[in-house]
Amino acid sequence: MNRGYITPQDFNICWDENTLPLVAAQAITRAYQVKMATEISYPQIKIKCTYEDLFYIQAKQLILYLQGQIQEYYSPDLK
């Protein structure tokens, strides 16, 4: 709503329903896809990766930590 992709008027059509209006669902999906494709610098291993890749790296690192294959689990503080 902050960027104007959807407006309060978009919700008038389905106010009494328990679903999001199609325009809102599409805007949320599009914003999520853009965020996941955003490239960041992963501080610990000094590589550039997308947020989507970051989730994989974090999951893999957690598995290795829980299995005792690495001694420290690092969680980046991304703002």
CSV table of N, CA, C and O in Angstrom, one decimal:
chain,number,residue,atom,x,y,z
A,1,MET,N,0.8,-1.2,0.0
A,1,MET,CA,0.0,0.0,0.0
A,1,MET,C,0.9,1.3,0.0
A,1,MET,O,0.5,2.3,-0.6
A,2,ASN,N,2.0,1.2,0.7
A,2,ASN,CA,2.9,2.4,0.7
A,2,ASN,C,3.3,2.8,-0.6
A,2,ASN,O,3.5,4.0,-0.9
A,3,ARG,N,3.5,1.9,-1.5
A,3,ARG,CA,4.0,2.3,-2.9
A,3,ARG,C,2.9,2.4,-3.9
A,3,ARG,O,3.1,2.7,-5.1
A,4,GLY,N,1.7,2.3,-3.5
A,4,GLY,CA,0.5,2.5,-4.3
A,4,GLY,C,0.1,1.4,-5.3
A,4,GLY,O,-0.7,1.5,-6.1
A,5,TYR,N,0.7,0.2,-5.1
A,5,TYR,CA,0.4,-1.0,-5.9
A,5,TYR,C,-1.0,-1.4,-5.6
A,5,TYR,O,-1.7,-1.9,-6.5
A,6,ILE,N,-1.5,-1.3,-4.4
A,6,ILE,CA,-2.9,-1.6,-4.0
A,6,ILE,C,-3.4,-0.4,-3.2
A,6,ILE,O,-2.6,0.3,-2.5
A,7,THR,N,-4.7,-0.2,-3.2
A,7,THR,CA,-5.3,0.9,-2.5
A,7,THR,C,-6.4,0.3,-1.6
A,7,THR,O,-6.9,-0.8,-1.9
A,8,PRO,N,-6.9,1.1,-0.6
A,8,PRO,CA,-8.0,0.6,0.2
A,8,PRO,C,-9.2,0.3,-0.7
A,8,PRO,O,-10.0,-0.6,-0.4
A,9,GLN,N,-9.4,1.0,-1.8
A,9,GLN,CA,-10.6,0.8,-2.7
A,9,GLN,C,-10.5,-0.6,-3.3
A,9,GLN,O,-11.6,-1.2,-3.7
A,10,ASP,N,-9.3,-1.2,-3.4
A,10,ASP,CA,-9.2,-2.5,-4.0
A,10,ASP,C,-9.9,-3.6,-3.1
A,10,ASP,O,-10.3,-4.6,-3.6
A,11,PHE,N,-10.1,-3.3,-1.9
A,11,PHE,CA,-10.7,-4.2,-0.9
A,11,PHE,C,-12.2,-4.0,-0.8
A,11,PHE,O,-12.9,-4.8,-0.2
A,12,ASN,N,-12.8,-3.0,-1.5
A,12,ASN,CA,-14.2,-2.8,-1.4
A,12,ASN,C,-15.0,-3.9,-2.0
A,12,ASN,O,-16.1,-4.3,-1.5
A,13,ILE,N,-14.5,-4.5,-3.1
A,13,ILE,CA,-15.2,-5.6,-3.8
A,13,ILE,C,-15.4,-6.8,-2.9
A,13,ILE,O,-16.4,-7.5,-2.9
A,14,CYS,N,-14.4,-7.2,-2.1
A,14,CYS,CA,-14.4,-8.4,-1.4
A,14,CYS,C,-14.4,-8.2,0.1
A,14,CYS,O,-13.9,-9.0,0.9
A,15,TRP,N,-14.9,-7.1,0.6
A,15,TRP,CA,-14.9,-6.7,2.0
A,15,TRP,C,-15.6,-7.8,2.9
A,15,TRP,O,-15.1,-8.1,3.9
A,16,ASP,N,-16.7,-8.4,2.4
A,16,ASP,CA,-17.4,-9.4,3.2
A,16,ASP,C,-16.9,-10.8,2.9
A,16,ASP,O,-17.4,-11.8,3.5
A,17,GLU,N,-15.8,-11.0,2.1
A,17,GLU,CA,-15.3,-12.3,1.8
A,17,GLU,C,-14.0,-12.5,2.7
A,17,GLU,O,-13.5,-11.6,3.3
A,18,ASN,N,-13.6,-13.8,2.7
A,18,ASN,CA,-12.4,-14.1,3.5
A,18,ASN,C,-11.2,-14.3,2.6
A,18,ASN,O,-10.3,-15.1,2.9
A,19,THR,N,-11.2,-13.6,1.5
A,19,THR,CA,-10.0,-13.8,0.5
A,19,THR,C,-9.5,-12.4,0.2
A,19,THR,O,-10.1,-11.4,0.3
A,20,LEU,N,-8.2,-12.4,-0.3
A,20,LEU,CA,-7.6,-11.2,-0.8
A,20,LEU,C,-8.1,-10.9,-2.2
A,20,LEU,O,-8.3,-11.8,-2.9
A,21,PRO,N,-8.3,-9.6,-2.5
A,21,PRO,CA,-8.6,-9.3,-3.9
A,21,PRO,C,-7.4,-9.8,-4.8
A,21,PRO,O,-6.3,-9.8,-4.4
A,22,LEU,N,-7.7,-10.1,-6.0
A,22,LEU,CA,-6.7,-10.6,-6.9
A,22,LEU,C,-5.6,-9.6,-7.1
A,22,LEU,O,-4.4,-9.9,-7.1
A,23,VAL,N,-5.9,-8.3,-7.2
A,23,VAL,CA,-4.8,-7.3,-7.4
A,23,VAL,C,-3.9,-7.2,-6.2
A,23,VAL,O,-2.7,-7.1,-6.3
A,24,ALA,N,-4.4,-7.4,-5.0
A,24,ALA,CA,-3.6,-7.5,-3.8
A,24,ALA,C,-2.7,-8.7,-3.7
A,24,ALA,O,-1.5,-8.6,-3.4
A,25,ALA,N,-3.3,-9.8,-4.0
A,25,ALA,CA,-2.5,-11.1,-4.1
A,25,ALA,C,-1.4,-11.0,-5.1
A,25,ALA,O,-0.3,-11.4,-4.8
A,26,GLN,N,-1.7,-10.4,-6.2
A,26,GLN,CA,-0.6,-10.3,-7.3
A,26,GLN,C,0.5,-9.3,-6.8
A,26,GLN,O,1.6,-9.5,-7.1
A,27,ALA,N,0.1,-8.2,-6.2
A,27,ALA,CA,1.1,-7.2,-5.7
A,27,ALA,C,1.9,-7.8,-4.6
A,27,ALA,O,3.2,-7.6,-4.6
A,28,ILE,N,1.4,-8.6,-3.7
A,28,ILE,CA,2.2,-9.3,-2.7
A,28,ILE,C,3.1,-10.3,-3.3
A,28,ILE,O,4.3,-10.3,-2.9
A,29,THR,N,2.6,-11.1,-4.2
A,29,THR,CA,3.5,-12.1,-4.9
A,29,THR,C,4.6,-11.4,-5.6
A,29,THR,O,5.8,-11.8,-5.6
A,30,ARG,N,4.3,-10.3,-6.4
A,30,ARG,CA,5.3,-9.6,-7.1
A,30,ARG,C,6.4,-9.0,-6.2
A,30,ARG,O,7.6,-9.1,-6.4
A,31,ALA,N,6.0,-8.4,-5.1
A,31,ALA,CA,6.9,-7.8,-4.1
A,31,ALA,C,7.8,-8.9,-3.5
A,31,ALA,O,9.0,-8.7,-3.3
A,32,TYR,N,7.2,-10.0,-3.2
A,32,TYR,CA,8.0,-11.2,-2.6
A,32,TYR,C,9.1,-11.6,-3.6
A,32,TYR,O,10.2,-11.9,-3.3
A,33,GLN,N,8.7,-11.8,-4.9
A,33,GLN,CA,9.6,-12.2,-5.9
A,33,GLN,C,10.7,-11.2,-6.1
A,33,GLN,O,11.9,-11.6,-6.3
A,34,VAL,N,10.4,-10.0,-6.1
A,34,VAL,CA,11.5,-8.9,-6.2
A,34,VAL,C,12.4,-9.0,-5.1
A,34,VAL,O,13.7,-9.0,-5.2
A,35,LYS,N,11.9,-9.1,-3.8
A,35,LYS,CA,12.7,-9.2,-2.6
A,35,LYS,C,13.6,-10.4,-2.7
A,35,LYS,O,14.8,-10.4,-2.4
A,36,MET,N,13.1,-11.6,-3.1
A,36,MET,CA,13.9,-12.8,-3.1
A,36,MET,C,15.0,-12.8,-4.2
A,36,MET,O,16.0,-13.4,-4.0
A,37,ALA,N,14.8,-12.0,-5.2
A,37,ALA,CA,15.8,-11.8,-6.3
A,37,ALA,C,16.8,-10.7,-6.0
A,37,ALA,O,17.8,-10.6,-6.7
A,38,THR,N,16.6,-10.0,-4.9
A,38,THR,CA,17.6,-8.9,-4.5
A,38,THR,C,18.9,-9.5,-4.1
A,38,THR,O,18.9,-10.4,-3.3
A,39,GLU,N,20.0,-9.0,-4.6
A,39,GLU,CA,21.3,-9.5,-4.3
A,39,GLU,C,21.9,-8.8,-3.1
A,39,GLU,O,21.8,-7.6,-3.0
A,40,ILE,N,22.4,-9.5,-2.2
A,40,ILE,CA,23.1,-9.0,-1.0
A,40,ILE,C,24.5,-9.6,-0.8
A,40,ILE,O,24.8,-10.5,-1.5
A,41,SER,N,25.2,-9.0,0.1
A,41,SER,CA,26.6,-9.5,0.4
A,41,SER,C,26.5,-10.3,1.7
A,41,SER,O,26.1,-9.7,2.7
A,42,TYR,N,26.7,-11.6,1.6
A,42,TYR,CA,26.7,-12.4,2.8
A,42,TYR,C,28.0,-12.2,3.6
A,42,TYR,O,29.1,-12.4,3.2
A,43,PRO,N,27.8,-11.6,4.9
A,43,PRO,CA,29.0,-11.1,5.6
A,43,PRO,C,30.0,-12.2,6.0
A,43,PRO,O,31.2,-12.0,5.8
A,44,GLN,N,29.6,-13.4,6.4
A,44,GLN,CA,30.5,-14.4,6.9
A,44,GLN,C,31.4,-14.9,5.8
A,44,GLN,O,32.6,-15.0,6.0
A,45,ILE,N,30.8,-15.3,4.7
A,45,ILE,CA,31.6,-15.9,3.6
A,45,ILE,C,32.0,-15.0,2.5
A,45,ILE,O,32.6,-15.4,1.5
A,46,LYS,N,31.6,-13.8,2.6
A,46,LYS,CA,32.0,-12.7,1.7
A,46,LYS,C,31.6,-13.0,0.2
A,46,LYS,O,32.4,-12.9,-0.7
A,47,ILE,N,30.4,-13.5,0.0
A,47,ILE,CA,29.9,-13.7,-1.4
A,47,ILE,C,28.7,-12.9,-1.6
A,47,ILE,O,28.0,-12.5,-0.6
A,48,LYS,N,28.4,-12.7,-2.8
A,48,LYS,CA,27.1,-12.0,-3.2
A,48,LYS,C,26.1,-13.1,-3.5
A,48,LYS,O,26.4,-14.1,-4.2
A,49,CYS,N,24.9,-13.0,-2.9
A,49,CYS,CA,23.9,-14.0,-3.2
A,49,CYS,C,22.5,-13.3,-3.1
A,49,CYS,O,22.4,-12.2,-2.6
A,50,THR,N,21.5,-14.0,-3.5
A,50,THR,CA,20.1,-13.4,-3.4
A,50,THR,C,19.6,-13.9,-2.1
A,50,THR,O,20.1,-14.7,-1.4
A,51,TYR,N,18.5,-13.2,-1.7
A,51,TYR,CA,17.8,-13.6,-0.4
A,51,TYR,C,17.4,-15.1,-0.5
A,51,TYR,O,17.4,-15.8,0.4
A,52,GLU,N,16.9,-15.5,-1.7
A,52,GLU,CA,16.6,-16.9,-1.9
A,52,GLU,C,17.7,-17.8,-1.7
A,52,GLU,O,17.6,-18.9,-1.0
A,53,ASP,N,18.9,-17.5,-2.2
A,53,ASP,CA,20.1,-18.3,-1.9
A,53,ASP,C,20.5,-18.3,-0.4
A,53,ASP,O,21.0,-19.2,0.1
A,54,LEU,N,20.3,-17.1,0.2
A,54,LEU,CA,20.6,-17.0,1.6
A,54,LEU,C,19.8,-18.0,2.4
A,54,LEU,O,20.4,-18.5,3.4
A,55,PHE,N,18.6,-18.2,2.1
A,55,PHE,CA,17.8,-19.2,2.9
A,55,PHE,C,18.4,-20.6,2.8
A,55,PHE,O,18.5,-21.3,3.7
A,56,TYR,N,18.8,-20.9,1.6
A,56,TYR,CA,19.5,-22.2,1.4
A,56,TYR,C,20.8,-22.3,2.2
A,56,TYR,O,21.0,-23.3,2.8
A,57,ILE,N,21.6,-21.2,2.1
A,57,ILE,CA,22.9,-21.2,2.8
A,57,ILE,C,22.6,-21.4,4.3
A,57,ILE,O,23.3,-22.1,5.0
A,58,GLN,N,21.7,-20.6,4.8
A,58,GLN,CA,21.3,-20.7,6.3
A,58,GLN,C,20.9,-22.1,6.7
A,58,GLN,O,21.3,-22.6,7.7
A,59,ALA,N,20.0,-22.7,5.9
A,59,ALA,CA,19.5,-24.0,6.2
A,59,ALA,C,20.6,-25.1,6.1
A,59,ALA,O,20.8,-25.9,7.0
A,60,LYS,N,21.5,-25.0,5.1
A,60,LYS,CA,22.6,-25.9,5.0
A,60,LYS,C,23.6,-25.7,6.2
A,60,LYS,O,24.1,-26.7,6.7
A,61,GLN,N,23.9,-24.5,6.5
A,61,GLN,CA,24.8,-24.2,7.7
A,61,GLN,C,24.2,-24.8,9.0
A,61,GLN,O,24.9,-25.4,9.8
A,62,LEU,N,22.9,-24.6,9.2
A,62,LEU,CA,22.2,-25.1,10.4
A,62,LEU,C,22.3,-26.7,10.4
A,62,LEU,O,22.6,-27.2,11.5
A,63,ILE,N,22.1,-27.3,9.3
A,63,ILE,CA,22.2,-28.8,9.3
A,63,ILE,C,23.6,-29.2,9.6
A,63,ILE,O,23.8,-30.1,10.5
A,64,LEU,N,24.6,-28.6,9.0
A,64,LEU,CA,26.0,-28.9,9.3
A,64,LEU,C,26.4,-28.7,10.8
A,64,LEU,O,27.1,-29.5,11.4
A,65,TYR,N,25.8,-27.6,11.4
A,65,TYR,CA,26.1,-27.3,12.8
A,65,TYR,C,25.4,-28.4,13.7
A,65,TYR,O,26.1,-28.9,14.6
A,66,LEU,N,24.2,-28.7,13.4
A,66,LEU,CA,23.5,-29.7,14.2
A,66,LEU,C,24.1,-31.1,14.1
A,66,LEU,O,24.0,-31.9,15.0
A,67,GLN,N,24.7,-31.4,12.9
A,67,GLN,CA,25.4,-32.7,12.7
A,67,GLN,C,26.8,-32.7,13.3
A,67,GLN,O,27.5,-33.7,13.3
A,68,GLY,N,27.3,-31.5,13.8
A,68,GLY,CA,28.6,-31.4,14.4
A,68,GLY,C,29.7,-31.3,13.4
A,68,GLY,O,30.9,-31.4,13.7
A,69,GLN,N,29.4,-31.0,12.1
A,69,GLN,CA,30.4,-30.9,11.1
A,69,GLN,C,31.1,-29.5,11.1
A,69,GLN,O,32.1,-29.4,10.5
A,70,ILE,N,30.4,-28.5,11.6
A,70,ILE,CA,31.0,-27.2,11.8
A,70,ILE,C,30.8,-26.8,13.3
A,70,ILE,O,29.9,-27.2,13.9
A,71,GLN,N,31.7,-26.0,13.8
A,71,GLN,CA,31.7,-25.6,15.2
A,71,GLN,C,30.8,-24.4,15.6
A,71,GLN,O,30.4,-24.3,16.7
A,72,GLU,N,30.6,-23.6,14.6
A,72,GLU,CA,29.8,-22.4,14.9
A,72,GLU,C,28.8,-22.1,13.8
A,72,GLU,O,29.0,-22.3,12.6
A,73,TYR,N,27.6,-21.7,14.3
A,73,TYR,CA,26.5,-21.3,13.4
A,73,TYR,C,26.5,-19.8,13.3
A,73,TYR,O,26.5,-19.1,14.3
A,74,TYR,N,26.6,-19.2,12.1
A,74,TYR,CA,26.6,-17.8,11.9
A,74,TYR,C,25.3,-17.3,11.3
A,74,TYR,O,24.9,-17.8,10.2
A,75,SER,N,24.6,-16.4,11.9
A,75,SER,CA,23.4,-15.8,11.4
A,75,SER,C,23.7,-14.4,11.0
A,75,SER,O,23.9,-13.6,11.9
A,76,PRO,N,23.6,-14.0,9.8
A,76,PRO,CA,23.9,-12.6,9.4
A,76,PRO,C,22.8,-11.7,9.9
A,76,PRO,O,21.6,-12.0,9.9
A,77,ASP,N,23.2,-10.5,10.4
A,77,ASP,CA,22.3,-9.5,10.9
A,77,ASP,C,22.0,-8.6,9.7
A,77,ASP,O,22.7,-7.6,9.5
A,78,LEU,N,21.0,-8.9,8.9
A,78,LEU,CA,20.6,-8.1,7.7
A,78,LEU,C,19.5,-7.1,8.1
A,78,LEU,O,18.5,-7.5,8.7
A,79,LYS,N,19.7,-5.9,7.7
A,79,LYS,CA,18.7,-4.9,8.0
A,79,LYS,C,18.0,-4.4,6.8
A,79,LYS,O,18.5,-4.4,5.7
